[in-house]
Amino acid sequence: MSHRSRRSRMVLLGIVLGLCCGCQVDDDGDDDWTQGRDARPGTPAEWAVIAEAQARRLETLSIFSGNGSLVIDSKDDQGKTTTDRLNHRLWRVAPDKAALRLSVSGIPLGRLGWNGTRWWLLNEGPDRPELTVVDMKDPQGPLSMEEETLSPPVVLFMIGLMPFPSEAPSDFMIAGDRARFSLDSIRWSRAGGDLVAGNRHAIVVGAPADGPIGIEVFDDAGMPSGLVALSRFEPVETLGKPPGAWPNLPNRIVLSSTHDVLYRVVITFDGPLAQGRISERLFDLDALVERVDPVLVEGRDMTSQRLLESKDAP
């Protein structure tokens, strides 16, 4: 694998691992979610407003696409900082069916895809494309951090699209016009059972229609390990709905990290569209393999060849 190809793969993995790398609060974060106001336990009625608003957002954004930019500051083993400026395009048609394409100045860099229990990462560097596939239906041994983070719940979680429980969490608190509560994991319901990923996390909500404005992630020991800051909320044009019924989506998401490779990621959205038509070929792994003829990457917990030969996967 060439240096440039390895670099492309590092950038791809850096994006999907950004949430799990142990982050630090940056200037976009808010150290005090209460903004100096007294906090009190929230009521069931207050929770119902927040949960119902999030459910409406998720329903309308069950089908949406958007594009924008990714600015990634990373550092090498010698501490030298490099900035990568990428373009992204995101498509979603179900909680467990989504695709993300990355490019630089119109040149393809790679893509992430998810369909049912299979997620994959395609590195489209200058050499022959390299494909890594993960099967959550039949994993070989414990899931690696890369495998779990490639799942739809985690990537959608980073942009504030996660379901809230019907009943208020035990630590649901209100301070002024803000609310804070924690959840044990990221969960999405699907026909074959819930998709579960990630560790405990705390969520801060401002205006209920916006969904999360801040997400703090905790490690296995219960210590704070990351922060996602979401801002610049704008209505998403939604086919079949009047402007007043359009859901809000953050146009800027910031993750900061002390990881050896990843340091900071800034994600922006420009012109997202909900309830439009999206081609199913974007989520067809077999069609992708036929089209690009990739090299299959094998690893300790990633068994691509066996999965691609299986025809019974969803």
mmCIF file of C-alpha atoms in Angstrom, residues 40-47 171-174:
data_model
loop_
_atom_site.group_PDB
_atom_site.id
_atom_site.type_symbol
_atom_site.label_atom_id
_atom_site.label_comp_id
_atom_site.label_asym_id
_atom_site.label_seq_id
_atom_site.Cartn_x
_atom_site.Cartn_y
_atom_site.Cartn_z
ATOM 1 C CA ARG A 40 -34.051 21.350 38.782
ATOM 2 C CA PRO A 41 -35.562 17.941 37.995
ATOM 3 C CA GLY A 42 -37.643 17.985 34.824
ATOM 4 C CA THR A 43 -41.297 16.982 34.763
ATOM 5 C CA PRO A 44 -42.953 14.248 32.667
ATOM 6 C CA ALA A 45 -44.769 16.955 30.699
ATOM 7 C CA GLU A 46 -41.487 18.712 29.873
ATOM 8 C CA TRP A 47 -39.958 15.428 28.791
ATOM 9 C CA ASP A 171 -31.313 12.290 35.681
ATOM 10 C CA PHE A 172 -33.475 14.513 33.434
ATOM 11 C CA MET A 173 -32.792 18.105 34.521
ATOM 12 C CA ILE A 174 -33.984 21.562 33.412
#
